PDB file of C-alpha atoms and ligand atoms in Angstrom:
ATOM      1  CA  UNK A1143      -7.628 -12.270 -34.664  1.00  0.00           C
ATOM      2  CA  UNK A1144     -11.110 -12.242 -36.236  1.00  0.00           C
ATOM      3  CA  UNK A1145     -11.904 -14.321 -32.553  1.00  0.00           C
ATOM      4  CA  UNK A1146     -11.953 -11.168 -31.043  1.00  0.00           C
ATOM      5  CA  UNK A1147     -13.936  -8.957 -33.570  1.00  0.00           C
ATOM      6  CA  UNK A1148     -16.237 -12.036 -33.727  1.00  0.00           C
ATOM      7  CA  UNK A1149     -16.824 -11.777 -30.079  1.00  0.00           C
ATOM      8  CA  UNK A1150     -17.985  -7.755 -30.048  1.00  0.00           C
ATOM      9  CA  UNK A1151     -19.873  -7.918 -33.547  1.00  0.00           C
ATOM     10  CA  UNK A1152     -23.116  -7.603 -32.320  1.00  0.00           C
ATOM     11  CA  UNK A1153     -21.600  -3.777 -30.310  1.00  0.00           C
ATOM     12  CA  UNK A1154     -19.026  -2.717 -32.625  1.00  0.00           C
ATOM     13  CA  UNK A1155     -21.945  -0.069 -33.556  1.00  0.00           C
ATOM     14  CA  UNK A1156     -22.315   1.578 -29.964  1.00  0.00           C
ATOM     15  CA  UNK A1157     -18.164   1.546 -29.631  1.00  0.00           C
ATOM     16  CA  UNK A1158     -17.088   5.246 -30.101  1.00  0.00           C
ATOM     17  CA  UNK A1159     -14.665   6.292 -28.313  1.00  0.00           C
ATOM     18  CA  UNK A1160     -11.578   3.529 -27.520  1.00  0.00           C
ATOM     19  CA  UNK A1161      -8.465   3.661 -25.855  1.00  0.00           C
ATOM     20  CA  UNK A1162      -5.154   1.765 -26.850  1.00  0.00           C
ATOM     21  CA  UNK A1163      -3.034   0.996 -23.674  1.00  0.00           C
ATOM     22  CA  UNK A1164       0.993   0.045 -24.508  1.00  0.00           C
ATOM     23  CA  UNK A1165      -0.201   0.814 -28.349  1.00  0.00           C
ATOM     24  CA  UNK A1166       3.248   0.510 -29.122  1.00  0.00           C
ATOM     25  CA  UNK A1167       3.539   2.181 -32.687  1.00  0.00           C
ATOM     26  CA  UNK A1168       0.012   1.449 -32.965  1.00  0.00           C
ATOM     27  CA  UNK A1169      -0.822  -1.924 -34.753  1.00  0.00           C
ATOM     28  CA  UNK A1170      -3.912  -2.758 -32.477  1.00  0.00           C
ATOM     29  CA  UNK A1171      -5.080   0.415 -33.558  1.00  0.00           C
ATOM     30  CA  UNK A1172      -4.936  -0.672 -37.278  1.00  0.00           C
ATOM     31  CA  UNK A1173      -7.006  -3.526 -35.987  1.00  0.00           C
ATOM     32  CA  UNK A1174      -9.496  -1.150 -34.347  1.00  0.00           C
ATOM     33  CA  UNK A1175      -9.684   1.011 -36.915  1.00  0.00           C
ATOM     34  CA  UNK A1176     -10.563  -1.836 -39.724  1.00  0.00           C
ATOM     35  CA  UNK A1177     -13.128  -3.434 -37.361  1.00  0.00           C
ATOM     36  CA  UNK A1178     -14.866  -0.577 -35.331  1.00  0.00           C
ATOM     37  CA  UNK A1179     -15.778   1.261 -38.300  1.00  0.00           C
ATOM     38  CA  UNK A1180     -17.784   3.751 -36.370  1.00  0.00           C
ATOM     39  CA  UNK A1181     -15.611   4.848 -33.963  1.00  0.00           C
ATOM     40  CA  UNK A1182     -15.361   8.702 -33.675  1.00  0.00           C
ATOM     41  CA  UNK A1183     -11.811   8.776 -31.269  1.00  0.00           C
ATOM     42  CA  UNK A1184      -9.326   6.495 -30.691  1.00  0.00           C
ATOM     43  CA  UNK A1185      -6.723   6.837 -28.235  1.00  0.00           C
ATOM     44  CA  UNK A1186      -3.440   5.096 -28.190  1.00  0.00           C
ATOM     45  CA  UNK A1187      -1.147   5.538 -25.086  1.00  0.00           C
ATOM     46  CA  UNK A1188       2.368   3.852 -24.598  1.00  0.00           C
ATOM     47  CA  UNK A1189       5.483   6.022 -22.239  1.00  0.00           C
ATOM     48  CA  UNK A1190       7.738   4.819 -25.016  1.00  0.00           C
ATOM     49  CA  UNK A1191       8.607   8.595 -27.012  1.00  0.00           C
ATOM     50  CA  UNK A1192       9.788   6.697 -30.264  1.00  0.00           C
ATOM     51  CA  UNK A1193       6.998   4.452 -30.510  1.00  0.00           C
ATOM     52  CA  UNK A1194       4.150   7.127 -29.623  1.00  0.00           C
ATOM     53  CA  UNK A1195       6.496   9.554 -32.225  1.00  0.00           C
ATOM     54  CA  UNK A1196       6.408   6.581 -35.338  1.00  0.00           C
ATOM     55  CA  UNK A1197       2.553   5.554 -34.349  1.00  0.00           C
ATOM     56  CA  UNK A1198       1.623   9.371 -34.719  1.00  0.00           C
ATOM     57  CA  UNK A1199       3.398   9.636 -38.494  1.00  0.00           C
ATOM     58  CA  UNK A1200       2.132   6.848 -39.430  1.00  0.00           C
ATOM     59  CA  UNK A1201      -1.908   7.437 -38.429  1.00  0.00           C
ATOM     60  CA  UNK A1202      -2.565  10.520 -40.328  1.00  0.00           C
ATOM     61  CA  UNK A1203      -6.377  10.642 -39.493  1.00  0.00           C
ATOM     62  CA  UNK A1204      -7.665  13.287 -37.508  1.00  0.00           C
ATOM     63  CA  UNK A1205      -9.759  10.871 -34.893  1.00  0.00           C
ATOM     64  CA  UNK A1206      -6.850   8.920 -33.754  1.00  0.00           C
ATOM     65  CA  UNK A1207      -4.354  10.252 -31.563  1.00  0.00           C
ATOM     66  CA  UNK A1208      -1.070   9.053 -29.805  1.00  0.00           C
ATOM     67  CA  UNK A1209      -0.013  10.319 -26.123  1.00  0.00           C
ATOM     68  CA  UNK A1210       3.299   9.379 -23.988  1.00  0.00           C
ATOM     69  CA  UNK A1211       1.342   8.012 -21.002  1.00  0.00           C
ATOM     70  CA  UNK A1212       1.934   5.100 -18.399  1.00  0.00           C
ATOM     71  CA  UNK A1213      -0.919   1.814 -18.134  1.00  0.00           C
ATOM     72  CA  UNK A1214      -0.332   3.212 -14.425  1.00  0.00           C
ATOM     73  CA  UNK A1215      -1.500   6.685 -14.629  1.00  0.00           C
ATOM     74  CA  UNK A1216      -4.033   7.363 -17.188  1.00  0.00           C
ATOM     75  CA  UNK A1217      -4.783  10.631 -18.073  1.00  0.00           C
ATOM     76  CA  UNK A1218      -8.420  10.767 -18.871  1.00  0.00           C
ATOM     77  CA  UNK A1219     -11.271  11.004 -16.381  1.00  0.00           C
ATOM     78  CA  UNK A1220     -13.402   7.840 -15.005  1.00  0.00           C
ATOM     79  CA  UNK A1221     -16.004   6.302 -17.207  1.00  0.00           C
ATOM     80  CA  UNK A1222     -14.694   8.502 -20.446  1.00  0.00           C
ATOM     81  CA  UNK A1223     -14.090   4.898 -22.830  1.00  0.00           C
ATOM     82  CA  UNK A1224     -16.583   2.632 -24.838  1.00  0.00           C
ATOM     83  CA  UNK A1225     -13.943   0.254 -25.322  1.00  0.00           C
ATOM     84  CA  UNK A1226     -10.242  -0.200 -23.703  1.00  0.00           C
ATOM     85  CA  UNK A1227      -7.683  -2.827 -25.708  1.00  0.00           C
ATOM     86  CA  UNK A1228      -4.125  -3.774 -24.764  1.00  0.00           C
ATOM     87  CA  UNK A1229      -2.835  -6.229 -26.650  1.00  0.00           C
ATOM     88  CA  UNK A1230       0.588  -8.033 -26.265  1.00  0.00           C
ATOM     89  CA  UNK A1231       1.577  -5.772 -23.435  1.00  0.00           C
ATOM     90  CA  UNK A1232       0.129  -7.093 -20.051  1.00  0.00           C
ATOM     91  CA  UNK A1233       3.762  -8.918 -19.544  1.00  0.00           C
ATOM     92  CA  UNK A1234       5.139  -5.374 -20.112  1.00  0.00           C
ATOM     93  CA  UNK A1235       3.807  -3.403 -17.076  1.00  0.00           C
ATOM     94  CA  UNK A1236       5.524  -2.369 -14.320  1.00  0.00           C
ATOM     95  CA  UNK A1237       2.159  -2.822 -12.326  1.00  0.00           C
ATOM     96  CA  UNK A1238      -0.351  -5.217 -14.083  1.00  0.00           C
ATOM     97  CA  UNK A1239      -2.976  -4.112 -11.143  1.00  0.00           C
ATOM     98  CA  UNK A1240      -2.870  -0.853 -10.319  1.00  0.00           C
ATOM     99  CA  UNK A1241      -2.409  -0.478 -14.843  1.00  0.00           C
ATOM    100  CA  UNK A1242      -5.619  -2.791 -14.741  1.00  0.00           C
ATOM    101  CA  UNK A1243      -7.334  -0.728 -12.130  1.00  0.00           C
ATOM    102  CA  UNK A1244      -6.731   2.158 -14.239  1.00  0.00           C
ATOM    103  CA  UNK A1245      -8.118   0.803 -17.196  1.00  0.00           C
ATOM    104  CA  UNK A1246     -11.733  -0.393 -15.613  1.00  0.00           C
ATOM    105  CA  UNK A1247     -11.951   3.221 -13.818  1.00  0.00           C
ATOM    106  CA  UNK A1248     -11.982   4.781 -17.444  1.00  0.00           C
ATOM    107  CA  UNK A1249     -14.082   2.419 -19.172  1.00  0.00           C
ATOM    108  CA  UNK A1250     -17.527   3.012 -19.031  1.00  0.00           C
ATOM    109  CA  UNK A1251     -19.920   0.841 -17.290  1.00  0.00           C
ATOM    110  CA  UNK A1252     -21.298  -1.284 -20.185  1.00  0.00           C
ATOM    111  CA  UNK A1253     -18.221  -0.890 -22.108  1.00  0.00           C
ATOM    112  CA  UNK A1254     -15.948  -3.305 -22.875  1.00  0.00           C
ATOM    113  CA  UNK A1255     -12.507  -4.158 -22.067  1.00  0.00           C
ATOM    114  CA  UNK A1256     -10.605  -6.198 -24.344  1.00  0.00           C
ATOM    115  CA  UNK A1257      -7.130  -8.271 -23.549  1.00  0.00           C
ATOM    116  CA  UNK A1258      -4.900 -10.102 -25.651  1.00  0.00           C
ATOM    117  CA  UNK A1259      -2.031 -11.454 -24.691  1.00  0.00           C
ATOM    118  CA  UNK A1260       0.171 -14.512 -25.153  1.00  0.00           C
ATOM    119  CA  UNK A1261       0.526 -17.412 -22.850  1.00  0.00           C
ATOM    120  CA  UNK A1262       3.077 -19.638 -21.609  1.00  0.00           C
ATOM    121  CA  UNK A1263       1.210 -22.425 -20.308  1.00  0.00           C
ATOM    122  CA  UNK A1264      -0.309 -25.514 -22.056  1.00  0.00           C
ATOM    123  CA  UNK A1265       1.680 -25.027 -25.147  1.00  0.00           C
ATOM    124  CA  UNK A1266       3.040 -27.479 -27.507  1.00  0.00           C
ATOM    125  CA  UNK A1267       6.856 -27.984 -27.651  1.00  0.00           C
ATOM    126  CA  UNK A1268       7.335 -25.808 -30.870  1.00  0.00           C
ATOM    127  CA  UNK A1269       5.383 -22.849 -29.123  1.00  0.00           C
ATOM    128  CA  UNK A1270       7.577 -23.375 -26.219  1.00  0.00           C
ATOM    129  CA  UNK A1271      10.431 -22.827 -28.258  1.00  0.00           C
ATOM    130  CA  UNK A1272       9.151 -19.129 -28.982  1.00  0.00           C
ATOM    131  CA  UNK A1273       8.202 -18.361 -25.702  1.00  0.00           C
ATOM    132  CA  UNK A1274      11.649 -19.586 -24.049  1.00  0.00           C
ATOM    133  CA  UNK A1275      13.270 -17.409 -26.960  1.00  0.00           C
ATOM    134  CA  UNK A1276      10.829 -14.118 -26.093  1.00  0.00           C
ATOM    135  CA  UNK A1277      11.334 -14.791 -22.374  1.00  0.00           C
ATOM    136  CA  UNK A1278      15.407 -14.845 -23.500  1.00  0.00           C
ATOM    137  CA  UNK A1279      14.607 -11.291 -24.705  1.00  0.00           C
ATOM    138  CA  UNK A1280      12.523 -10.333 -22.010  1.00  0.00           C
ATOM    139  CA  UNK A1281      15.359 -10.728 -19.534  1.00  0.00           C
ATOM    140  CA  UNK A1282      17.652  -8.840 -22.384  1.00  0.00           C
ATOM    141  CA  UNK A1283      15.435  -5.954 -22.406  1.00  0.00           C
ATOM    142  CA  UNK A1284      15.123  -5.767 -18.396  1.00  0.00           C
ATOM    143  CA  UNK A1285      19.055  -5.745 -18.667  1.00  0.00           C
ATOM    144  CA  UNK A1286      18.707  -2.617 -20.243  1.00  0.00           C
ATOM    145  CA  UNK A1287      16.365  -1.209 -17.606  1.00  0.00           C
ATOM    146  CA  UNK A1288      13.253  -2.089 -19.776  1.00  0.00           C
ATOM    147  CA  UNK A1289      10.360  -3.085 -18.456  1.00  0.00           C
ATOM    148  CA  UNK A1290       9.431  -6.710 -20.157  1.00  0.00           C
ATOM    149  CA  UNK A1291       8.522 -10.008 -18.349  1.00  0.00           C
ATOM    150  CA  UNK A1292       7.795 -12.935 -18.734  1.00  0.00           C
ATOM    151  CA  UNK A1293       4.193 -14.065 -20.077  1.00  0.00           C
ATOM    152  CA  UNK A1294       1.725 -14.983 -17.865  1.00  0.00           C
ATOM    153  CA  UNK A1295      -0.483 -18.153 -17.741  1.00  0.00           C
ATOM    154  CA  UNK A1296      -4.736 -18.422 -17.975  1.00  0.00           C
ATOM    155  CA  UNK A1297      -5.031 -18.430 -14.599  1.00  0.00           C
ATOM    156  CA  UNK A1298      -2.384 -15.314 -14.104  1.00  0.00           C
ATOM    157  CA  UNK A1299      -4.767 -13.555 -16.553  1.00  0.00           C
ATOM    158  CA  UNK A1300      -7.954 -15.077 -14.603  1.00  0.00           C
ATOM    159  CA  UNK A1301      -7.192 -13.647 -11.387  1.00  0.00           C
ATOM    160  CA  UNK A1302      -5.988 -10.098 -12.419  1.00  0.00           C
ATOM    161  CA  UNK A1303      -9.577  -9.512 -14.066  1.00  0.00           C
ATOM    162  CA  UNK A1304     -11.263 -11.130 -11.064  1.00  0.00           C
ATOM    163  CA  UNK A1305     -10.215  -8.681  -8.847  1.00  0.00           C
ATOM    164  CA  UNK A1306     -12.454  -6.212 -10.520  1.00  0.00           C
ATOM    165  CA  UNK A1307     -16.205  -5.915 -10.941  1.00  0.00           C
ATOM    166  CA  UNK A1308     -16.987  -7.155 -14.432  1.00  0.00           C
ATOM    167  CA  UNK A1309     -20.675  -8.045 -15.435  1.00  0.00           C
ATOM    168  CA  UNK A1310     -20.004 -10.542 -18.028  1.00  0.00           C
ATOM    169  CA  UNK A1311     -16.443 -12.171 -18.757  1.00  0.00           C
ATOM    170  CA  UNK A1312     -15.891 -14.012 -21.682  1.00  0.00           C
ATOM    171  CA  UNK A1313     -12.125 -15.807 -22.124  1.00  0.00           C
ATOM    172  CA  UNK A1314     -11.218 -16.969 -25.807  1.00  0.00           C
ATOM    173  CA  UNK A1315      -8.166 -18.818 -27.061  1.00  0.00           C
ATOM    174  CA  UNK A1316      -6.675 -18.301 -30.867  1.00  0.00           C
ATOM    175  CA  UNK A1317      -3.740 -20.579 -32.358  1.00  0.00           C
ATOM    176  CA  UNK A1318      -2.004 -20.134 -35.526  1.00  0.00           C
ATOM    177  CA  UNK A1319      -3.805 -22.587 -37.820  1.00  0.00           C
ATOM    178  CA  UNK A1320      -1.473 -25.233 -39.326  1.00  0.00           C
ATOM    179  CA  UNK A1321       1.710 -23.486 -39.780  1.00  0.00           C
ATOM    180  CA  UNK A1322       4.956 -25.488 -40.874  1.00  0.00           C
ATOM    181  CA  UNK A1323       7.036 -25.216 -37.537  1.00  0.00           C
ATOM    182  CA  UNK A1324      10.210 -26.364 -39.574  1.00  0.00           C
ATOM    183  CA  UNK A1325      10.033 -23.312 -41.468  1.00  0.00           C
ATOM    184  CA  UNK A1326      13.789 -22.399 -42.541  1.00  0.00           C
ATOM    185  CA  UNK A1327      13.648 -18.764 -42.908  1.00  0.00           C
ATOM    186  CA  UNK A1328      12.136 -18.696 -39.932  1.00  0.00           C
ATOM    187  CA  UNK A1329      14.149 -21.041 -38.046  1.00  0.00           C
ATOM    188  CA  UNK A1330      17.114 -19.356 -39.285  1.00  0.00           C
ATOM    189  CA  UNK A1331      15.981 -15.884 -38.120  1.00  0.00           C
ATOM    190  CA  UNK A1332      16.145 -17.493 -34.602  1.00  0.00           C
ATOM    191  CA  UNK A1333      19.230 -18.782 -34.882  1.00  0.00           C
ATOM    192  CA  UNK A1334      21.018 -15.632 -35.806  1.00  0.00           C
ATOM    193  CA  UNK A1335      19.284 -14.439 -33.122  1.00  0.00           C
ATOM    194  CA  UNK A1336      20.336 -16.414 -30.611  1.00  0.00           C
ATOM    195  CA  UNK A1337      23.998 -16.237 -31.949  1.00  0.00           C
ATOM    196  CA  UNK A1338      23.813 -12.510 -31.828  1.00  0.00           C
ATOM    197  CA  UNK A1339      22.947 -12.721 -27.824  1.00  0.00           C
ATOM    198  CA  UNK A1340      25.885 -15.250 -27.496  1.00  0.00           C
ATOM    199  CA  UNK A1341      28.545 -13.249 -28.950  1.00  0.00           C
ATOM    200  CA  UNK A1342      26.780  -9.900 -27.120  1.00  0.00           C
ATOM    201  CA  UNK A1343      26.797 -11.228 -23.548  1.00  0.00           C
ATOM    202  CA  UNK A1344      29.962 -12.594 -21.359  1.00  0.00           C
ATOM    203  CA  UNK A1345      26.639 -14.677 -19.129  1.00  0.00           C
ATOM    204  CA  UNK A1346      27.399 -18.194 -19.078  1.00  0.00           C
ATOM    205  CA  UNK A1347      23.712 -18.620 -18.336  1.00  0.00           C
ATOM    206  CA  UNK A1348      22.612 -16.251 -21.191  1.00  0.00           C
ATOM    207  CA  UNK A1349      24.495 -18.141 -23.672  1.00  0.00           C
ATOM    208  CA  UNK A1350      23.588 -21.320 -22.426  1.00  0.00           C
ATOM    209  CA  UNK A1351      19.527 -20.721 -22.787  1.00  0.00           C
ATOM    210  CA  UNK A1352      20.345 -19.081 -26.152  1.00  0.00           C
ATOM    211  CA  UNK A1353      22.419 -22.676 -27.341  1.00  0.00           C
ATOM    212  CA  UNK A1354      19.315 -24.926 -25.442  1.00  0.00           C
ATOM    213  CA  UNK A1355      17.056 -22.702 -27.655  1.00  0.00           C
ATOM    214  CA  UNK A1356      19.178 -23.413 -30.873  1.00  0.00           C
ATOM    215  CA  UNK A1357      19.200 -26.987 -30.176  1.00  0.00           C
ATOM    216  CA  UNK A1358      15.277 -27.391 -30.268  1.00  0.00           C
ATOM    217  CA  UNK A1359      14.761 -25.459 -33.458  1.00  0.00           C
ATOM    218  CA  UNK A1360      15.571 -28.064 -35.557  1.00  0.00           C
ATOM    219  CA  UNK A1361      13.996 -30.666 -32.869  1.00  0.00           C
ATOM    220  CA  UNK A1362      11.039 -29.463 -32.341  1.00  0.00           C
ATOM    221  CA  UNK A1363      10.439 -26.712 -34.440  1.00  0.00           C
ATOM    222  CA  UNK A1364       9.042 -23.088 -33.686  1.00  0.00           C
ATOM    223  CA  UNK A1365       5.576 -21.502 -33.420  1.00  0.00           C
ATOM    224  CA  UNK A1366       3.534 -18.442 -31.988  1.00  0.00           C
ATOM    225  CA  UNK A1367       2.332 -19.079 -28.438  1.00  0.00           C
ATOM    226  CA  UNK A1368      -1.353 -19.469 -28.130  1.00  0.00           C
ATOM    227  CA  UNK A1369      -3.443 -15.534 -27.882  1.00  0.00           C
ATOM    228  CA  UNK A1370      -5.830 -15.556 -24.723  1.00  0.00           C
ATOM    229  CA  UNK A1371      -8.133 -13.156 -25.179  1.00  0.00           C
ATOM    230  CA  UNK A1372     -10.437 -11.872 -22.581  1.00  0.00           C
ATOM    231  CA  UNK A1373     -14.086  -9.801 -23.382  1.00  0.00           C
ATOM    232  CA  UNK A1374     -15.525  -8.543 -19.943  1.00  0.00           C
ATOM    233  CA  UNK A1375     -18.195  -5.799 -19.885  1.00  0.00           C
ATOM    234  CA  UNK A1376     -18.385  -3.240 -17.412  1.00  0.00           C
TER     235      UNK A1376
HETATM  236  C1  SAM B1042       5.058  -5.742 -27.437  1.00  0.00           C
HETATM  237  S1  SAM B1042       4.620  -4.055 -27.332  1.00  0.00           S
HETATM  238  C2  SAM B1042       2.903  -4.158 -27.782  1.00  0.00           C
HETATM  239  C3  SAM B1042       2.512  -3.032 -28.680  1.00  0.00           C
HETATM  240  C4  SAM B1042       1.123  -3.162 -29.313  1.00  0.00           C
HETATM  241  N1  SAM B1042       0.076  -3.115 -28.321  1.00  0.00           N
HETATM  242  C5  SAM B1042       1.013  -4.390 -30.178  1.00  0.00           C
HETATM  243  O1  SAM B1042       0.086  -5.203 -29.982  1.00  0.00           O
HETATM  244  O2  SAM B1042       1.850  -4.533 -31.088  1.00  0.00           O
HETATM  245  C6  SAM B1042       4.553  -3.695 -25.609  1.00  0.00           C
HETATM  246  C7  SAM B1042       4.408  -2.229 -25.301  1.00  0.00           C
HETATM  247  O3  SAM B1042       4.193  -2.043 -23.905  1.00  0.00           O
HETATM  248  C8  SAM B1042       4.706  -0.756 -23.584  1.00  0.00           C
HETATM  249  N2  SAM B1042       4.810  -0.576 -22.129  1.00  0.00           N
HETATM  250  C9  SAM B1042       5.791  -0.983 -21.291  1.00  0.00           C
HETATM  251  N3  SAM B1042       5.526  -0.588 -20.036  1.00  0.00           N
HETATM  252  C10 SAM B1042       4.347   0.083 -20.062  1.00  0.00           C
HETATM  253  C11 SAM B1042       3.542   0.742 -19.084  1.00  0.00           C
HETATM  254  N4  SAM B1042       3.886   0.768 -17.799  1.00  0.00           N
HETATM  255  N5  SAM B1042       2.395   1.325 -19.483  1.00  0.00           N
HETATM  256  C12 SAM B1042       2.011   1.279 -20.774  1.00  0.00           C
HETATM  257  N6  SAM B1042       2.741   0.684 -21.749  1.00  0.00           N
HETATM  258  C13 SAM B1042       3.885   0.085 -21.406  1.00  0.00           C
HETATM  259  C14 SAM B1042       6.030  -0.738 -24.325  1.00  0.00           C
HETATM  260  O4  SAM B1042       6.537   0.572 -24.472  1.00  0.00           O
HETATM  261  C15 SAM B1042       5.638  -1.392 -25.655  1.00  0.00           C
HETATM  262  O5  SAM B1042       5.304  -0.445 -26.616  1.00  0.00           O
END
């Protein structure tokens, strides 16, 4: 992830105040926190109770603070942010535009909004293999009335920041350097996986993408999808 810390070195001192949208229990934050070293708030917002309730245990420092709140409705007044993040979540909103509209109208102009998420297109086989076993869970979680889709592509990502009026827009790619893709404990943590879904759920189609997703393990191996990561400035 140094890509993206990389990218804003040369502002990190003028970023004060940040917000964290679907912060999850917070792990961007840890991310913030180790590379913004000035920062004098930072905000992480997610609707999910148990996550907000575990991020806010864990962060015992005064400046950083957790809130249930919705991409979709932020609660903070326009202009209020030096810096807005959300990272692994854009495939998680109900409403990736009105969430993104939300996020420009409470960054400040000449602040900067930072994205990273995974992609789906362009990827090797192994990194295919993950996404068509996160997309498996995706459509797991949306079973359970969660909201989780499936990842988006560069030009997905393009457009959604297009429609807003960015002054500079940089878009950065980061890939796991050489990993072994035939990793067994790995590979094996997938497989139970998958065999977990097939003995959970009675849908032939279900089990049959968890069985195709088994068979290319040991074909073709496993690896994280790449990170596109997009810098635009207010
Ligand atoms: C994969 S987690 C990412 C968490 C964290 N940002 C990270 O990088 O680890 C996706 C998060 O999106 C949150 N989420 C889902 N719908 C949301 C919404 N409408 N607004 C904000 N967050 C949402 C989920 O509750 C979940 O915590």
């Amino acid at each position: 992830m140094e890509v993206i810390w990389n990218a804003i070195k040369n502002r990190t001192k003028d970023i004060k105040t940040v917000l964290d949208v679907a912060t999850g229990e917070g792990y961007f934050v840890n991310l913030i926190c180790k590379n913004i070293s000035d920062y004098t708030s930072i905000i992480g917002i997610d609707p999910n109770e148990n996550a907000i309730a575990k991020a806010s245990k864990l962060y015992t420092n005064s400046r950083i603070k957790f809130h249930k709140s919705k991409a979709e409705n932020i609660p903070y007044g326009n202009d209020m942010f030096d810096m807005v993040s959300i990272s692994r979540a854009l495939h998680h909103l109900g409403d990736r535009k009105a969430s993104m509209s939300e996020m420009y109208r409470v960054l400040r102009p000449g602040g900067v909004l930072i994205i990273n998420e995974m992609i789906r297109d362009e990827q090797n086989e192994a990194q295919i293999t993950r996404y068509m076993y996160h997309h498996l869970r995706a459509e797991i979680d949306r079973l359970a009335g969660m909201s989780h889709n499936e990842t988006l592509t560069r030009y997905e990502i393009k457009q959604l920041v297009g429609n807003f009026r960015f002054n500079k827009i940089s878009f950065l790619e980061y890939n796991q350097p050489d990993i072994d893709v035939f990793n067994r404990s790995e590979i094996e943590r997938i497989e139970e996986g998958c065999d977990k879904i097939s003995e959970r759920f009675e849908d032939e189609c279900i089990k049959e993408k968890s069985l195709e997703i088994k068979g290319r393990l040991w074909r073709y191996g496993i690896q994280n999808p790449t990170q596109y990561i997009v810098i635009a400035e207010k």
